[in-house]
Short mmCIF file of C-alpha atoms in Angstrom, two decimals:
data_model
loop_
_atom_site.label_atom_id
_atom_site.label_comp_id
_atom_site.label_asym_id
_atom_site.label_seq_id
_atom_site.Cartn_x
_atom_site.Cartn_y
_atom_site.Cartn_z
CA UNK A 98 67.47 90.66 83.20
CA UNK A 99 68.40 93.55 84.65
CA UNK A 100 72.00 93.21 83.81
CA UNK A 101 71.15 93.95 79.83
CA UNK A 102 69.83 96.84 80.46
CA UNK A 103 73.44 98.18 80.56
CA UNK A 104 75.38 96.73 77.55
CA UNK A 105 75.34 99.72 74.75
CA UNK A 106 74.92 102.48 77.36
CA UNK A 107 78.32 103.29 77.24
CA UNK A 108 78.63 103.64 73.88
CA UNK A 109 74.77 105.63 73.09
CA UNK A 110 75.39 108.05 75.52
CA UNK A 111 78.54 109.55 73.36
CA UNK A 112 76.62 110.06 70.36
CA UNK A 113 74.59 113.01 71.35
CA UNK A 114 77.71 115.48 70.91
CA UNK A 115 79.50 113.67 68.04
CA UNK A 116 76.32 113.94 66.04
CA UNK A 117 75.96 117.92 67.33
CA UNK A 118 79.68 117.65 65.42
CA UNK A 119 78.40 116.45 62.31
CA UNK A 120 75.00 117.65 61.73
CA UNK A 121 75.33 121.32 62.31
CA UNK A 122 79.04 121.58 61.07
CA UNK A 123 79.91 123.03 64.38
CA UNK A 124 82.36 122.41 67.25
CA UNK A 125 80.53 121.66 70.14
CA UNK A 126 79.99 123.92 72.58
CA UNK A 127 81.16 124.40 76.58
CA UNK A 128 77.56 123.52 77.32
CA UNK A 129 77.44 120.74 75.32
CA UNK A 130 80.17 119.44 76.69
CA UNK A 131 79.00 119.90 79.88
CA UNK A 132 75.47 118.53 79.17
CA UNK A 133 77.10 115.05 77.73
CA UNK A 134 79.71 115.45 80.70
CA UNK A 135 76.11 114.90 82.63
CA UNK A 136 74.78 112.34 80.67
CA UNK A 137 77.73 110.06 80.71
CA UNK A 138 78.05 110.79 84.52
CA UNK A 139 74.91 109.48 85.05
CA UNK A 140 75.84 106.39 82.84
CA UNK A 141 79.18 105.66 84.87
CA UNK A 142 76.68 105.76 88.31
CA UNK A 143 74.61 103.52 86.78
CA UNK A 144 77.09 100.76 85.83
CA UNK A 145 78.77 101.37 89.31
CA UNK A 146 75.50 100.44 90.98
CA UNK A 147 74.79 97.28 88.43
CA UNK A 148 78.44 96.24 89.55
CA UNK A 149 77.92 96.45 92.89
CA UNK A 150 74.30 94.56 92.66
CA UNK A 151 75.78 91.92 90.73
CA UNK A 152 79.00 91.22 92.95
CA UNK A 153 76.09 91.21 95.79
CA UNK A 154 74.21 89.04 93.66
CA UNK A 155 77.22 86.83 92.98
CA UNK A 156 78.03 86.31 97.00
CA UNK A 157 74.78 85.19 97.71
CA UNK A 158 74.76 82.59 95.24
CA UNK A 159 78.23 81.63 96.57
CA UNK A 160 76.80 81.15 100.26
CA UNK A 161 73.54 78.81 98.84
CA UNK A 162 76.32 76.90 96.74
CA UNK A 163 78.16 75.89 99.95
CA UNK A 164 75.02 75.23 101.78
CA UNK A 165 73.92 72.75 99.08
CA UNK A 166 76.81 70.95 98.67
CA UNK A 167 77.14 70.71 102.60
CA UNK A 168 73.54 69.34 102.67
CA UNK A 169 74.47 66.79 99.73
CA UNK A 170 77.41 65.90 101.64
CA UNK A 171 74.71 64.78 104.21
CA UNK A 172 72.44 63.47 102.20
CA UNK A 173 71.54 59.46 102.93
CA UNK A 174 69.42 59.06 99.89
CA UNK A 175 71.73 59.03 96.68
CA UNK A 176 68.22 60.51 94.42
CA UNK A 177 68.95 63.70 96.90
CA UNK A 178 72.34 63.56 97.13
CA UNK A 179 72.27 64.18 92.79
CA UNK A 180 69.53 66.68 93.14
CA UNK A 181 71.45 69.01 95.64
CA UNK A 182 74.21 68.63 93.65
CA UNK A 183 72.84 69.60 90.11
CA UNK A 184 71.03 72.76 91.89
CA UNK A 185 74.93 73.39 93.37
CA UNK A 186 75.79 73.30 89.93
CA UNK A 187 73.28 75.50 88.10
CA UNK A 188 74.10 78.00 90.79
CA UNK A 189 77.87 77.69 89.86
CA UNK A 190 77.27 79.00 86.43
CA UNK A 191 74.91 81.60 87.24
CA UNK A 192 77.55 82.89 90.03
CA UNK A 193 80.20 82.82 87.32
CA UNK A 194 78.11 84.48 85.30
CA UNK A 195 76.92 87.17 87.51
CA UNK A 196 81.02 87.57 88.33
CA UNK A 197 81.53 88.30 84.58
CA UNK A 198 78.77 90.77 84.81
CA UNK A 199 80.33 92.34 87.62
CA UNK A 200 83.72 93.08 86.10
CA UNK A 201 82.28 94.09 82.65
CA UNK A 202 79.56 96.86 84.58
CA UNK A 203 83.01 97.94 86.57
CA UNK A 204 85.18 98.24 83.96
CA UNK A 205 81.84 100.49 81.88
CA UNK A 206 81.92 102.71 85.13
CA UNK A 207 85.66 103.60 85.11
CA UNK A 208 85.46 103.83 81.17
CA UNK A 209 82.65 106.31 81.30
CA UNK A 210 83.90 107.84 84.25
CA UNK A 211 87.02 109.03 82.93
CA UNK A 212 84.77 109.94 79.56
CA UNK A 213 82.50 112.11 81.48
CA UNK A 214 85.28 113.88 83.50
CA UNK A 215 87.27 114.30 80.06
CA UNK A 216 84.19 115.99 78.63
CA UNK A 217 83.91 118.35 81.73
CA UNK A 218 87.50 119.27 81.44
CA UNK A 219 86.86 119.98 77.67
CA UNK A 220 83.98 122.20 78.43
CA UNK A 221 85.74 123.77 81.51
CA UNK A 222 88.80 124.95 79.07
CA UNK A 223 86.31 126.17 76.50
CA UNK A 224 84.56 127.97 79.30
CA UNK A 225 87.10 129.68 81.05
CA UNK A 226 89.58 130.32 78.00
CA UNK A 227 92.72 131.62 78.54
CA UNK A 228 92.49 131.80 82.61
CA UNK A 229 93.01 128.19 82.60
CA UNK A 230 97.18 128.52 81.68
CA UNK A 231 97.80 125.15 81.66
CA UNK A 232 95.97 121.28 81.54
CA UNK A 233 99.30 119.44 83.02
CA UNK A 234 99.42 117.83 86.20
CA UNK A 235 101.37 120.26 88.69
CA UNK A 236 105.18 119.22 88.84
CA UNK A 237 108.08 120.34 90.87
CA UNK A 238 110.62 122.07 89.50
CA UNK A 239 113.93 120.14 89.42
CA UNK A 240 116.46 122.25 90.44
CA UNK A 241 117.36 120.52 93.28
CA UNK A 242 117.90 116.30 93.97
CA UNK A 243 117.28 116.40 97.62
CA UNK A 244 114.64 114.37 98.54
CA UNK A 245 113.57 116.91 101.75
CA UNK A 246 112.79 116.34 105.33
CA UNK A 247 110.49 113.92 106.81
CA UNK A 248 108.20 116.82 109.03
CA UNK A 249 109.14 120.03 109.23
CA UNK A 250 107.68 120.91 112.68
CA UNK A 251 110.02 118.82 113.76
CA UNK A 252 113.70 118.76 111.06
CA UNK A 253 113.23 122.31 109.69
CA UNK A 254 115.99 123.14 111.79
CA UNK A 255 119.43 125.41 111.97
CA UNK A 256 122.35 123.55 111.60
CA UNK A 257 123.82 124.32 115.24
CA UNK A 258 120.91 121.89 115.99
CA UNK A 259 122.11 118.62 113.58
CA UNK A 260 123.48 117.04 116.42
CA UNK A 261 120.13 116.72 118.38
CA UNK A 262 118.07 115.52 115.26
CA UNK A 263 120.35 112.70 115.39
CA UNK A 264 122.09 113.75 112.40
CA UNK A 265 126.23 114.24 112.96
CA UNK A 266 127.05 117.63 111.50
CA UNK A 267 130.33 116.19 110.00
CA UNK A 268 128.26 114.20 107.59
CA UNK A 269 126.31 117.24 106.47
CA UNK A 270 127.32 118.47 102.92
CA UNK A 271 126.24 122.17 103.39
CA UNK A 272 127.95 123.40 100.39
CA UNK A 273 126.16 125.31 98.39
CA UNK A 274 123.22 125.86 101.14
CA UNK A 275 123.08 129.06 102.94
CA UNK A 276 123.33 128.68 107.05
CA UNK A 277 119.66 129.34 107.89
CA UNK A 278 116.92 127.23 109.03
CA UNK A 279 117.37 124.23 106.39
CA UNK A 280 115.09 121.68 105.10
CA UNK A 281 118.09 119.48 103.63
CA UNK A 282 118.44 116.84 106.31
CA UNK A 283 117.61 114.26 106.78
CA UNK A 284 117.57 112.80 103.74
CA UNK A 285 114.83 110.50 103.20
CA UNK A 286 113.55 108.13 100.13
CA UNK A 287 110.34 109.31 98.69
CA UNK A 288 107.45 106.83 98.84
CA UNK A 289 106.05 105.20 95.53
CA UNK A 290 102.68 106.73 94.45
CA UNK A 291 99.94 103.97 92.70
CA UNK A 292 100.96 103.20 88.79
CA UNK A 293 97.84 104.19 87.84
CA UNK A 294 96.86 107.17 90.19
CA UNK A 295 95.03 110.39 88.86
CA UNK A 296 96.90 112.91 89.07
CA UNK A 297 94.50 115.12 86.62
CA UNK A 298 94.63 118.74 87.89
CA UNK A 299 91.20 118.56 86.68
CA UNK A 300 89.05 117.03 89.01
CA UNK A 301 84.75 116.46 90.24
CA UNK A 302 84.01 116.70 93.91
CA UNK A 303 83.38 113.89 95.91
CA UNK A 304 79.31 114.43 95.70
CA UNK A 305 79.39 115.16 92.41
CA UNK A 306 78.28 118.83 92.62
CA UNK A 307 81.42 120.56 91.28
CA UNK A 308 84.30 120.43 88.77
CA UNK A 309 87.71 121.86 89.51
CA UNK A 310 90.90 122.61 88.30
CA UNK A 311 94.25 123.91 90.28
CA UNK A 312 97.57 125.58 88.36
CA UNK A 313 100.07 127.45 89.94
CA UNK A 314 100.27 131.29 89.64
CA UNK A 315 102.13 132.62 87.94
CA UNK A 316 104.95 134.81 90.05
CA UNK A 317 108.29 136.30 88.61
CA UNK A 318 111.03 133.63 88.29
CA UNK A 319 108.68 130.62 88.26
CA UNK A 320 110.07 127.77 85.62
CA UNK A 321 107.69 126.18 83.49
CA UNK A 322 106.86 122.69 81.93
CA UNK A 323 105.67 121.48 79.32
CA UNK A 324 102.38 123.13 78.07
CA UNK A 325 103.30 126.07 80.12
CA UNK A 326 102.35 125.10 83.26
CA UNK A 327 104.04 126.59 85.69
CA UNK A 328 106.19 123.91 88.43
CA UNK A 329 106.25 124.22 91.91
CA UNK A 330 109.08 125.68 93.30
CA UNK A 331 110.55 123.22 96.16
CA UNK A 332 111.30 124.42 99.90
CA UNK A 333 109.24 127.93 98.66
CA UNK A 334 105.90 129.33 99.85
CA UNK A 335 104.13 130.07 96.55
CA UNK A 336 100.26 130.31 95.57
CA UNK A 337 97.44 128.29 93.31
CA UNK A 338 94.43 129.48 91.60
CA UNK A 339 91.51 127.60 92.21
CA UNK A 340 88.96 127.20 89.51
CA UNK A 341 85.65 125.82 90.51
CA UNK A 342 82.68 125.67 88.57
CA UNK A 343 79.14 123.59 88.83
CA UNK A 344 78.51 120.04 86.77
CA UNK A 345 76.38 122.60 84.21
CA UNK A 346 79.63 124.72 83.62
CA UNK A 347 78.41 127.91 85.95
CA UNK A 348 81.20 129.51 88.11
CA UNK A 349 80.54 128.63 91.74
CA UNK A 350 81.07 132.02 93.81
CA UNK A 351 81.02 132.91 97.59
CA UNK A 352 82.37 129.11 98.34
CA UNK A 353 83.47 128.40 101.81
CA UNK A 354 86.70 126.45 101.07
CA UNK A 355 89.24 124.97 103.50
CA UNK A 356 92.45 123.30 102.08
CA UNK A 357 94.34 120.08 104.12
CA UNK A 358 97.20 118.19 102.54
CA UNK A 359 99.32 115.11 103.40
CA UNK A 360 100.90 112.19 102.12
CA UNK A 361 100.11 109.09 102.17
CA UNK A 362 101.43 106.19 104.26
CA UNK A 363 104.08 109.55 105.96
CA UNK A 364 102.38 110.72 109.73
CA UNK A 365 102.72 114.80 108.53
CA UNK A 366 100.55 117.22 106.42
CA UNK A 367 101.65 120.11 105.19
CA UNK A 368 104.43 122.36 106.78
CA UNK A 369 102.14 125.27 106.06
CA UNK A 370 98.03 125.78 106.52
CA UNK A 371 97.48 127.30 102.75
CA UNK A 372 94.12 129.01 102.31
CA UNK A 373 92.21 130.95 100.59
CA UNK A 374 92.50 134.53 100.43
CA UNK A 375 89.89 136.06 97.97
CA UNK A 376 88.11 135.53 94.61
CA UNK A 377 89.68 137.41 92.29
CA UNK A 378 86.77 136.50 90.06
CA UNK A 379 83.34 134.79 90.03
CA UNK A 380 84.76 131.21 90.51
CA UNK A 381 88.38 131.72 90.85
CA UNK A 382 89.91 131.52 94.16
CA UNK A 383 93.56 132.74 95.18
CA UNK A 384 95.18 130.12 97.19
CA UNK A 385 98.33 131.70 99.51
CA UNK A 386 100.36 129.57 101.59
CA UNK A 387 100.92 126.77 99.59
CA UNK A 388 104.44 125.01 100.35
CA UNK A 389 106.11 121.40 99.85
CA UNK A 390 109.02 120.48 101.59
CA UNK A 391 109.40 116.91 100.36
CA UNK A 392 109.60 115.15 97.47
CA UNK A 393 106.50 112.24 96.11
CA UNK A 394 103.15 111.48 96.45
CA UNK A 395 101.01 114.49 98.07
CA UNK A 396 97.43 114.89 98.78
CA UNK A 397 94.99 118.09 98.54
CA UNK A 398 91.89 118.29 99.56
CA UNK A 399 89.51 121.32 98.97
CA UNK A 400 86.49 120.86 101.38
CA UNK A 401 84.10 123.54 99.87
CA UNK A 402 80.44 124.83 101.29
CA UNK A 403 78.34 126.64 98.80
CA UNK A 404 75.95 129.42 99.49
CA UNK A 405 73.36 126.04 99.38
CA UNK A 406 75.09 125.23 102.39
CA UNK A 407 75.87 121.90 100.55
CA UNK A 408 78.96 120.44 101.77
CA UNK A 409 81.76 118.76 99.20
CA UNK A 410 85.25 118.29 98.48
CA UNK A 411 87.71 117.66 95.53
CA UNK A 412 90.89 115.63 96.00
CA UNK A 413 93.94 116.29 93.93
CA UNK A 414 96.61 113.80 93.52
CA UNK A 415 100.03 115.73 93.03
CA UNK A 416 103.73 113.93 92.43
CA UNK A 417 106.33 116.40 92.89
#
């Protein structure tokens, strides 16, 4: 059946690298991380499409249970009343089993999924050395509790103006705030992001052509995190480096790239248009513009056209 054909993939197509590991003695290489990254790519697709064939599978046999039982329901003659009924039931198990089949093949996809994106990152950071600073997700720094304003097009505004945003300036605390156009009111709850949302600043495109990673640069005064990643600043107009290369580790160069942000379930994007300003070198892209006036869940999305003319994007989940 062709569900079988599935049920040690996940584990065969690790073994290439770990046996590199121990038969030559040697650490593996970027490109052979990048080459199992492949492999186990291609294993994650083909559980995804097994999963989706068997859930398929599974509703069909649902509809022909219904319409048996529904024609035993009718049935005058008890001999084909039972019959219906026993085919009803064969179909039963077979949809139950085709259900189990479903969740195992999905839960193989994610599993090698995340094991094929881990082994990209792996080979990216043995690829690019020390340009990549940091492997953290991007934080904010937390000098500040505020949780900011709503949309800035529309609250980024000087405090002679409180009174119009609905806000009454005697319940402004504006100690500590320099009078200028301020981001601090009003003050509005963040939204909860997913428990189990990727926010990897390691990511693959949508298409599957390219692998990416995002940091902040480094600029005088920045704080860092943990592993020396470098935090956003809040309320400040700061810049990324972009790091793209291609599924076989090569730097991609000459990329078209446009960036749009948002967050979800708010009805703003950014309160700046960041883009990209140069390659300082083949495959790493200076990002300018880049500023977040809220606190939570944020989206970026990197819509990239190589010289192929192929178009792609990479989505970044970010928490600040």
């Amino acid at each position: 059946m062709i569900y079988d054909n599935l049920r040690y993939l996940s584990i065969i197509v690790l073994l290439p690298v770990l046996a590199f590991a121990q038969t030559s003695g040697q650490t593996p290489s970027a490109t052979d991380y990048f080459n199992q990254g492949v492999e186990t790519l291609a294993a994650s697709n083909s559980a995804r499409i097994l999963a989706d064939k068997a859930i398929l599978d599974a509703n069909k046999r649902r509809k022909e249970i219904v319409s048996l039982r529904a024609q035993a329901r009718k049935a005058a003659a008890p001999e084909i009343r039972q019959n219906l009924k026993r085919s009803a039931d064969r179909l039963a198990l077979e949809l139950k089993a085709l259900q189990t089949k479903g969740i195992e093949f999905r839960d193989t996809s994610k599993t090698t999924f995340k094991d094929a994106l881990n082994l990209f990152e792996q080979g990216m950071v043995d690829k690019w050395g020390a340009q990549i600073r940091s492997r953290n997700p991007i934080l904010m720094a937390d000098s500040t509790s505020l949780f900011f304003a709503h949309n800035t097009k529309i609250r980024s505004v000087h405090p002679n103006m409180l009174n119009k945003m609905g806000t009454p300036t005697d319940e402004i605390n504006d100690s500590g705030f320099q009078r200028e156009m301020s981001l601090i009111v009003p003050a509005l709850a963040r939204q909860t992001a997913p428990p189990d949302l990727d926010i990897s600043s390691f990511q693959i495109s949508r298409e599957q052509r390219y692998f990416a990673h995002i940091e902040v640069k480094p600029e005088q005064g920045f704080q860092s995190g943990d592993g020396d990643a470098l935090l956003v600043p809040p309320n400040n107009i700061h810049k990324w480096l972009l790091l793209l290369n291609d599924l076989q580790g090569e730097p991609v160069t000459g990329a078209n790239i446009e960036i749009v942000g948002h967050m979800p379930g708010h009805v703003h994007g950014l309160p700046t248009q960041p883009r990209v300003t140069r390659e300082l070198s083949p495959g790493v892209y200076l990002v300018e513009g880049v500023k977040f006036q809220m606190k939570g869940w944020w989206v970026m999305q990197f819509n990239l056209e190589g010289k192929d003319n192929n178009s792609d994007s990479i989505t970044f989940n970010l928490v600040l």
